[in-house]
Short mmCIF file of C-alpha atoms in Angstrom, two decimals:
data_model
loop_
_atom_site.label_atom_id
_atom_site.label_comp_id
_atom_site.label_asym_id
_atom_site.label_seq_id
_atom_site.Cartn_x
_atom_site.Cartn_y
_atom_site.Cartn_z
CA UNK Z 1 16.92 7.28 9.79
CA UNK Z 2 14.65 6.46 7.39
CA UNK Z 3 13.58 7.88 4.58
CA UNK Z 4 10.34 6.80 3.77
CA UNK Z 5 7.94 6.22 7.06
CA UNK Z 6 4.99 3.95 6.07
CA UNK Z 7 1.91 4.04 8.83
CA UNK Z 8 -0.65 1.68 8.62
CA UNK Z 9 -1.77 -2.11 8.67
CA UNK Z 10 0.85 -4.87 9.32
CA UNK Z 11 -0.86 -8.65 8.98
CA UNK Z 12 -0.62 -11.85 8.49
CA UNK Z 13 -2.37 -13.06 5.01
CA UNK Z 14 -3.41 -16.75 4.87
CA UNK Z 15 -3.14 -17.58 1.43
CA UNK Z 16 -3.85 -21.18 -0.22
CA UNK Z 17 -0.85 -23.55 -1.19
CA UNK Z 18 -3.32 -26.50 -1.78
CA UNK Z 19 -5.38 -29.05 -0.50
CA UNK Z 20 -5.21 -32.09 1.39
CA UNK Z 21 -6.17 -35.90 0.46
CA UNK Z 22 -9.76 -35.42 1.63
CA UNK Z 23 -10.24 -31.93 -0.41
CA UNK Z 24 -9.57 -29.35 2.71
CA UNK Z 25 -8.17 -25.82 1.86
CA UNK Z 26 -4.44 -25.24 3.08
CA UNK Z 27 -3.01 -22.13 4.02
CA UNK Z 28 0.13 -20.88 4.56
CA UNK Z 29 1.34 -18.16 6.65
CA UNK Z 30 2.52 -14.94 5.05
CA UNK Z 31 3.35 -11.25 6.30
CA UNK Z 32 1.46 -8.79 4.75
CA UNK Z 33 -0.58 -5.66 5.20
CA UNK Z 34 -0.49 -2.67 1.95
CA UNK Z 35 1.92 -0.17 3.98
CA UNK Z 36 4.26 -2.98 5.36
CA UNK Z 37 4.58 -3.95 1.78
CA UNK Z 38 5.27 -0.54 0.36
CA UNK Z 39 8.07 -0.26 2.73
CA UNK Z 40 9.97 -3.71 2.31
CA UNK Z 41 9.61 -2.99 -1.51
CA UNK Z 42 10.89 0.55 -1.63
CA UNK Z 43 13.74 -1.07 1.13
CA UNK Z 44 14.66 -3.40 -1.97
CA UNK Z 45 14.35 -0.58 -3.94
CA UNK Z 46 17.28 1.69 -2.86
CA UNK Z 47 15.89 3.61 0.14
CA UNK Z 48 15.81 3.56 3.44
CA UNK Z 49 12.01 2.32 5.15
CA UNK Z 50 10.55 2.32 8.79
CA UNK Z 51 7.55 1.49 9.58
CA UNK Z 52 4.36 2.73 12.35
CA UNK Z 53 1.90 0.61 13.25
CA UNK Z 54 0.47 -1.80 16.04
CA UNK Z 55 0.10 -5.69 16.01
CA UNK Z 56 -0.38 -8.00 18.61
CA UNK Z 57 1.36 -9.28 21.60
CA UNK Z 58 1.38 -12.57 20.12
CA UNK Z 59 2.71 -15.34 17.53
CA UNK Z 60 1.66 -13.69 15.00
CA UNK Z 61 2.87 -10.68 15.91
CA UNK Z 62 6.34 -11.36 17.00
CA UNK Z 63 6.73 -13.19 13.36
CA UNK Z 64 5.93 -9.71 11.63
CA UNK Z 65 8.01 -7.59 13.66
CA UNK Z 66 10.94 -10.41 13.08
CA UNK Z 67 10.18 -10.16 9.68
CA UNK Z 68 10.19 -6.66 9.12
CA UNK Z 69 13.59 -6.53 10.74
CA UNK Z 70 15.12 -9.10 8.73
CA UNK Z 71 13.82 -7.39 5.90
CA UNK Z 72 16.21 -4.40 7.21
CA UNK Z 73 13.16 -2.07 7.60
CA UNK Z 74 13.27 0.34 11.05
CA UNK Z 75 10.86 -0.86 13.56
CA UNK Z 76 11.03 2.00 16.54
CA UNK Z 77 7.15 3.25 15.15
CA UNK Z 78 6.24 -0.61 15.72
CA UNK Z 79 4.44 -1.52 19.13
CA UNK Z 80 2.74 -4.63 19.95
CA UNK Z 81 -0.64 -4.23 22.34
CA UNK Z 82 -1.00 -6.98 25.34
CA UNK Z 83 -4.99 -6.59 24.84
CA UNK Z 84 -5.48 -7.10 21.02
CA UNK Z 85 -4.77 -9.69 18.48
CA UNK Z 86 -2.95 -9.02 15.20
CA UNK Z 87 -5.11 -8.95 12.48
CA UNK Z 88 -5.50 -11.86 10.20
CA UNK Z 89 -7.17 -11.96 6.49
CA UNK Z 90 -7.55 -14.94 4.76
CA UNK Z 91 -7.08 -14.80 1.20
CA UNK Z 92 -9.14 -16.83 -1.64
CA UNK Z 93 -7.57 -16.59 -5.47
CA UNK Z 94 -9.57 -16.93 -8.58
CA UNK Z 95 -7.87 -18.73 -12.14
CA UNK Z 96 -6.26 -15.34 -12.67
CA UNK Z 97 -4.82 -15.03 -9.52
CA UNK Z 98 -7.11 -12.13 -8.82
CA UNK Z 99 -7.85 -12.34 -4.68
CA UNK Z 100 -10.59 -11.48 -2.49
CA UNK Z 101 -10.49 -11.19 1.56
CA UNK Z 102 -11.77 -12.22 4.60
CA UNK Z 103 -10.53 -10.44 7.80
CA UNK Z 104 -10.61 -11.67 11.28
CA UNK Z 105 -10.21 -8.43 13.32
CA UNK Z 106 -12.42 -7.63 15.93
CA UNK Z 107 -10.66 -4.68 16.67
CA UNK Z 108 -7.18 -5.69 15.82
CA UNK Z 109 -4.33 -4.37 17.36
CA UNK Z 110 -3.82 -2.25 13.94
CA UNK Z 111 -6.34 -0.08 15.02
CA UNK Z 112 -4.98 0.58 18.62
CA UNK Z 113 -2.45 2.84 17.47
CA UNK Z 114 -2.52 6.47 19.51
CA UNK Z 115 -1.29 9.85 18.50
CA UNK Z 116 -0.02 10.15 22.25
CA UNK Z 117 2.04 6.83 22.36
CA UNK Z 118 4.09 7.89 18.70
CA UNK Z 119 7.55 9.18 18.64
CA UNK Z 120 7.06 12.44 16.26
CA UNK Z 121 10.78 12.45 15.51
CA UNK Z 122 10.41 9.90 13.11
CA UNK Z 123 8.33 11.96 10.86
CA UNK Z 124 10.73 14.71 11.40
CA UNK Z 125 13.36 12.67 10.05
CA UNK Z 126 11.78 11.30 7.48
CA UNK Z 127 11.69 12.54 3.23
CA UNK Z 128 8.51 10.83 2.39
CA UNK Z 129 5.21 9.20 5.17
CA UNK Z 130 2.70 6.76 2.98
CA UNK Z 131 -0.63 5.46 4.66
CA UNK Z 132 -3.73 4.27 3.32
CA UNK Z 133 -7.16 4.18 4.61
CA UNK Z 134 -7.49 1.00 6.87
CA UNK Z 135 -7.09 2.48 9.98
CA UNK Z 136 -9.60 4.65 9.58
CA UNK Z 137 -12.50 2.00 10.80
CA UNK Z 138 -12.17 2.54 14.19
CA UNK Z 139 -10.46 4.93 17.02
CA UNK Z 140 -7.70 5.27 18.24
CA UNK Z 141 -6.14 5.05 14.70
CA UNK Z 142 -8.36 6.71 12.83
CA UNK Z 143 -7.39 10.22 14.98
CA UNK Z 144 -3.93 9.10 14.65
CA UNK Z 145 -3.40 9.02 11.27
CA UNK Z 146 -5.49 12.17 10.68
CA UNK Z 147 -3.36 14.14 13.21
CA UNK Z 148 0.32 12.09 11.98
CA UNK Z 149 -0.78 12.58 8.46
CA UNK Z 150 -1.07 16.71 9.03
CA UNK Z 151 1.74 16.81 10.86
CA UNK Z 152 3.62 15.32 8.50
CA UNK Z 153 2.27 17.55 5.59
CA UNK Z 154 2.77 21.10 8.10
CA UNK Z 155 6.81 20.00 8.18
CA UNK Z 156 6.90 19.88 4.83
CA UNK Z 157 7.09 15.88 4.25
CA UNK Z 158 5.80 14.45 0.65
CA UNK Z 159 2.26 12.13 1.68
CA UNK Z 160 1.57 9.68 -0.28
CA UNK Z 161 -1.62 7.62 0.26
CA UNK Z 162 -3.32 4.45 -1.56
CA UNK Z 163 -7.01 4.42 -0.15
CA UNK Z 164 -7.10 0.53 -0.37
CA UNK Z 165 -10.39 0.24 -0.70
CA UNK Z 166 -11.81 -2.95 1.86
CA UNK Z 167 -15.45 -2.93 1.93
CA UNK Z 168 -15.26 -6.11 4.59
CA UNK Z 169 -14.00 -4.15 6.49
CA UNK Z 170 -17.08 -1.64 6.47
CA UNK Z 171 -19.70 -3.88 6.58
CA UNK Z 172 -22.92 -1.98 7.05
CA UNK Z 173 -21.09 1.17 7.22
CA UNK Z 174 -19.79 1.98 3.48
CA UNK Z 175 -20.60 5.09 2.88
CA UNK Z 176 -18.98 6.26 5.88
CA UNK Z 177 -16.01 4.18 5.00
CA UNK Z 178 -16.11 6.08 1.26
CA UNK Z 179 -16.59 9.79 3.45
CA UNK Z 180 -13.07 8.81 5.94
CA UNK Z 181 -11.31 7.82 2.30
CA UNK Z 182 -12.16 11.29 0.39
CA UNK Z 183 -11.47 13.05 4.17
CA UNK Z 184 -7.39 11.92 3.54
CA UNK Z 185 -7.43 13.24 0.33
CA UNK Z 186 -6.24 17.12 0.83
CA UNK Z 187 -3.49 16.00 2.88
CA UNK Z 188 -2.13 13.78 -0.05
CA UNK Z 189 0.61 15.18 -2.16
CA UNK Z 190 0.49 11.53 -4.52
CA UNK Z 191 -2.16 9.27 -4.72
CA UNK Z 192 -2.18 5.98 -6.13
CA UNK Z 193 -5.49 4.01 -6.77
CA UNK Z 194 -7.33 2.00 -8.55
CA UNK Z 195 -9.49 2.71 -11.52
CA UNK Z 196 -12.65 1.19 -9.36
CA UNK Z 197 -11.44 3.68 -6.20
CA UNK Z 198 -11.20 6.42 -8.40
CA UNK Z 199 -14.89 6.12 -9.25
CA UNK Z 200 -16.02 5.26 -6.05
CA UNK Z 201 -14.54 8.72 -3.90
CA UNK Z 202 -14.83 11.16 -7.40
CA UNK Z 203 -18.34 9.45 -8.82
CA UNK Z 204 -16.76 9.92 -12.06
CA UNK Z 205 -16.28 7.19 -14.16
CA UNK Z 206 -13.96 8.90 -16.84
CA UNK Z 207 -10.29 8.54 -15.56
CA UNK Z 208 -9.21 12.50 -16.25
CA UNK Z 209 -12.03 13.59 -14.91
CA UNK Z 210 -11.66 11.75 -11.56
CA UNK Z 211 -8.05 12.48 -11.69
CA UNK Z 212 -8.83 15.81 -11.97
CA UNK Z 213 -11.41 16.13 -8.85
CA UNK Z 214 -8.18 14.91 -7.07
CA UNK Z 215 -5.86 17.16 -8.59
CA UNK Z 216 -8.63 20.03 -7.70
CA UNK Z 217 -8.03 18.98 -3.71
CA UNK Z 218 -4.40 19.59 -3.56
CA UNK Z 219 -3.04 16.53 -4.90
CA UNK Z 220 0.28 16.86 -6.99
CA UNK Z 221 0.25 13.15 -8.55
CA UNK Z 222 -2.46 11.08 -9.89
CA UNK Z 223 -1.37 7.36 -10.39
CA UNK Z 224 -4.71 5.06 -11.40
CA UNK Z 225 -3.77 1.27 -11.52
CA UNK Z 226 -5.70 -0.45 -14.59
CA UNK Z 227 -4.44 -4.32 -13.70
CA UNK Z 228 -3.34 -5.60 -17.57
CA UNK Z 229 -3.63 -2.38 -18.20
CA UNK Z 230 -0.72 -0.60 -16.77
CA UNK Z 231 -1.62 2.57 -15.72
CA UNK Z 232 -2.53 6.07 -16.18
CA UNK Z 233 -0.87 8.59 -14.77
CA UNK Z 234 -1.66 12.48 -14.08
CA UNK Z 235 -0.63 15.27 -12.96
CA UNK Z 236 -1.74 19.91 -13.61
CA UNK Z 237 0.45 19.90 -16.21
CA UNK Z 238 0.29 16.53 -18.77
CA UNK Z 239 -0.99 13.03 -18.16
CA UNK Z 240 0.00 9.69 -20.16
CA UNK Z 241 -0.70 5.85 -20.21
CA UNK Z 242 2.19 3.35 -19.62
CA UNK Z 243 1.63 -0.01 -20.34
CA UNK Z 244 2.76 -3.05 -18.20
CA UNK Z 245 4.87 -6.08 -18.52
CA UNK Z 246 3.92 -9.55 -19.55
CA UNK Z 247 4.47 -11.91 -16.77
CA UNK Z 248 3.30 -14.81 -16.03
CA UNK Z 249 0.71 -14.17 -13.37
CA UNK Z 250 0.45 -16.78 -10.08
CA UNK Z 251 -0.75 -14.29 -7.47
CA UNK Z 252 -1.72 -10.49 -7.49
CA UNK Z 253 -1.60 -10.07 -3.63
CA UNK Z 254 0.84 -7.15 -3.10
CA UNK Z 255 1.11 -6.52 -6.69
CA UNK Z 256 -0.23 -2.82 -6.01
CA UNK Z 257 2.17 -2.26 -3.18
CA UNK Z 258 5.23 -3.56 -5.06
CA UNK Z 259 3.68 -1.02 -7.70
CA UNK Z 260 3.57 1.95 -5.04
CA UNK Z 261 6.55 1.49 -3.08
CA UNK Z 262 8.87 0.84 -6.15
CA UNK Z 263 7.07 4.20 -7.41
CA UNK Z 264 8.32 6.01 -4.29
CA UNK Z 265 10.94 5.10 -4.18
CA UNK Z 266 12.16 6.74 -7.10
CA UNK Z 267 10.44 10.13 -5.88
CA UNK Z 268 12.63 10.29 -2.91
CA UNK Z 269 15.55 9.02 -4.67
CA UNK Z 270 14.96 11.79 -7.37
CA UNK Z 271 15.66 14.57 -4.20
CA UNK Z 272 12.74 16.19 -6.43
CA UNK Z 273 8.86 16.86 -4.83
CA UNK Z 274 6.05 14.95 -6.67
CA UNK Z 275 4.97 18.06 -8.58
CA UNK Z 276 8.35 19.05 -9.91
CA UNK Z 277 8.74 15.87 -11.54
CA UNK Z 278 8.64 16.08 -15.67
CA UNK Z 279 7.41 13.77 -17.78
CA UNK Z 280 9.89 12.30 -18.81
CA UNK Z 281 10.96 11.03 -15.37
CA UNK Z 282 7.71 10.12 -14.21
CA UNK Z 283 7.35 8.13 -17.19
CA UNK Z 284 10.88 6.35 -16.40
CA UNK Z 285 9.39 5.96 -12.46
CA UNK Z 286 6.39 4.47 -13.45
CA UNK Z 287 7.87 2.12 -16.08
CA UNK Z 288 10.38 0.86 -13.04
CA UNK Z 289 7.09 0.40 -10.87
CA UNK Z 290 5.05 -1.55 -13.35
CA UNK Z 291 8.27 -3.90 -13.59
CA UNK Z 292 7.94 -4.02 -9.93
CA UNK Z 293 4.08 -5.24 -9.84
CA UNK Z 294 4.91 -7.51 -12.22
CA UNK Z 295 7.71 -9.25 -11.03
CA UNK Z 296 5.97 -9.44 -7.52
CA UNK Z 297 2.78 -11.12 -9.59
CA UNK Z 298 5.13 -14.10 -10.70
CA UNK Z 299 5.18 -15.07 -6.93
CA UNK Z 300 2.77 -16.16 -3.99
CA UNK Z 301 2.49 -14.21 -0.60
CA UNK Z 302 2.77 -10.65 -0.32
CA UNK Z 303 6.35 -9.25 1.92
CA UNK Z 304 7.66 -12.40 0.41
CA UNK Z 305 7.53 -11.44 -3.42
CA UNK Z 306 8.30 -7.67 -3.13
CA UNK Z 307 11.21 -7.84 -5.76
CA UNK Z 308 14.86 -6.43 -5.76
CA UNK Z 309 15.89 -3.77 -8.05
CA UNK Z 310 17.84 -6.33 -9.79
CA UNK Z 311 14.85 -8.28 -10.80
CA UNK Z 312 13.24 -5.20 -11.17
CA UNK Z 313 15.30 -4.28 -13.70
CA UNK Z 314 15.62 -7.69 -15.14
CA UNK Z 315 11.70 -8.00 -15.81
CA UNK Z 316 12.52 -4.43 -17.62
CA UNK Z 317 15.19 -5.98 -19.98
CA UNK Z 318 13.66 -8.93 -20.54
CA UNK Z 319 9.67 -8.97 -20.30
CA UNK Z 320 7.63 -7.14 -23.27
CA UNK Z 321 5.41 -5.33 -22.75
CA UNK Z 322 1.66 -6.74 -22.78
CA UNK Z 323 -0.19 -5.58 -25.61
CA UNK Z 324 -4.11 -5.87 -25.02
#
């Protein structure tokens, strides 16, 4: 059983490891996709993860569902569809190690997942379901993770959803792509995004007052991501800043997932809901998290980096904190 259920986008990124003798890009071949991530890292982080999604019937899709199992993470929510190719994204990184995407999915099989073909007993069993936004481009996911995500939040489950803002993948079509984001929001008990998502589904620029047009909907826990930053966090009761770790940064890709799924998994393994949480812990949580995004920044790839709670904890002993 597990105990947090992560629906969404599974993936293979294409980052670049170089170039050859005449100057060409090369890539190399890594698993990825925001909720796949979020559940290997809160799997490394003490809990128990599954994951529910589509991918293809194809190389590329037998190497993620391989590599989900070897990363221990439960697999019955994962199909693979005859008729659609997984997704790819190629990934380009800047001196900071700051990426930007290119997708190749035309639909991908990510977006062929049905509310009819999913087994509802493993959001019964589950503590926790996170999701994000990416499947909302096109049907038959888009109805599915409307209808799983209510379901989910009618039984009593804690929702958590990143947003994961993609404009590629809404070319021509933004605004509606901003109206399905804000449309997930009531059904969210936590909510992690970024400072730049938080303006773009509030309109407010100020971080407590976007945080608080979310809390207004129904949402229990605010978390905005500020990069070097750290992060903010807020909830109806108090709201703080924690600041981040100093690593040395070679890739961000996944460094928001690690952030998230470390995050969670101290919720569930806390037995507490979102908006019970005090301070105090959520401070502790978030501290744990940041050490998580950081750590996962040090590496390349995305499923790949997602850290142990051993170098989780490590980064916290030994990193400072960055001081901007």
């Amino acid at each position: 059983m597990a105990q947090l259920l992560s629906m969404g986008e599974l993936l293979i990124d294409f980052t670049p490891v170089g170039q050859t003798e005449d100057g060409r890009l090369l890539f190399a071949r890594n698993p990825g996709g925001a909720p796949a991530n979020v559940a290997v890292q809160a799997q490394r982080a003490g809990v128990s993860a599954g994951f529910l999604g589509r991918v293809g019937q194809d190389m590329f899709g037998d190497f993620l569902v391989k590599t989900l199992q070897d990363c221990g993470i439960e697999t019955a929510g994962l199909s693979q569809d005859p008729d659609h190719a997984t997704t790819l994204a190629f990934v380009q990184l800047n001196d900071q190690g700051d990426r930007d995407f290119s997708f190749y999915r035309n639909p991908g099989a990510d977006t062929r997942l049905a509310f009819e073909g999913v087994d509802l007993s493993l959001l019964d069993q589950c503590s926790l379901l996170c999701f994000g936004s990416l499947l909302l481009t096109a049907e038959p996911s888009r109805s599915a993770v409307e209808k799983l995500v209510a379901y989910a939040k009618e039984r009593g489950k804690i929702t958590a959803y990143d947003p994961n803002w993609r404009p590629p993948l809404w070319k021509g079509r933004e605004d509606e792509g901003v109206q399905r984001m804000k449309s997930l929001i009531p059904l969210a008990d936590i909510m992690k995004v970024s400072d730049e998502e938080l303006a773009l589904i509030t309109g407010e620029s100020d971080l407590a007052a976007g945080a608080k047009a979310l809390l207004d909907q129904g949402v229990s826990l605010v978390v905005v991501t500020q990069g070097p930053k750290g992060c903010t966090v807020f909830t109806p009761g108090f709201s703080f800043a924690q600041p981040t770790y100093d690593t040395p940064v070679k890739d961000t890709t996944g460094s928001g997932d690690s952030f998230f799924g470390a995050l969670l998994a101290q919720v569930i393994l806390s037995g507490k809901k979102p908006g019970d949480l005090s301070q105090q812990e959520l401070s502790a949580f978030v501290d744990f998290a940041n050490a998580a995004g950081s750590t996962c920044a040090t590496k390349t790839g995305a499923i790949p980096a997602m850290p142990t709670t051993a170098e989780i904890q490590a980064c916290q002993r030994n990193v400072p904190l960055l001081k901007l």
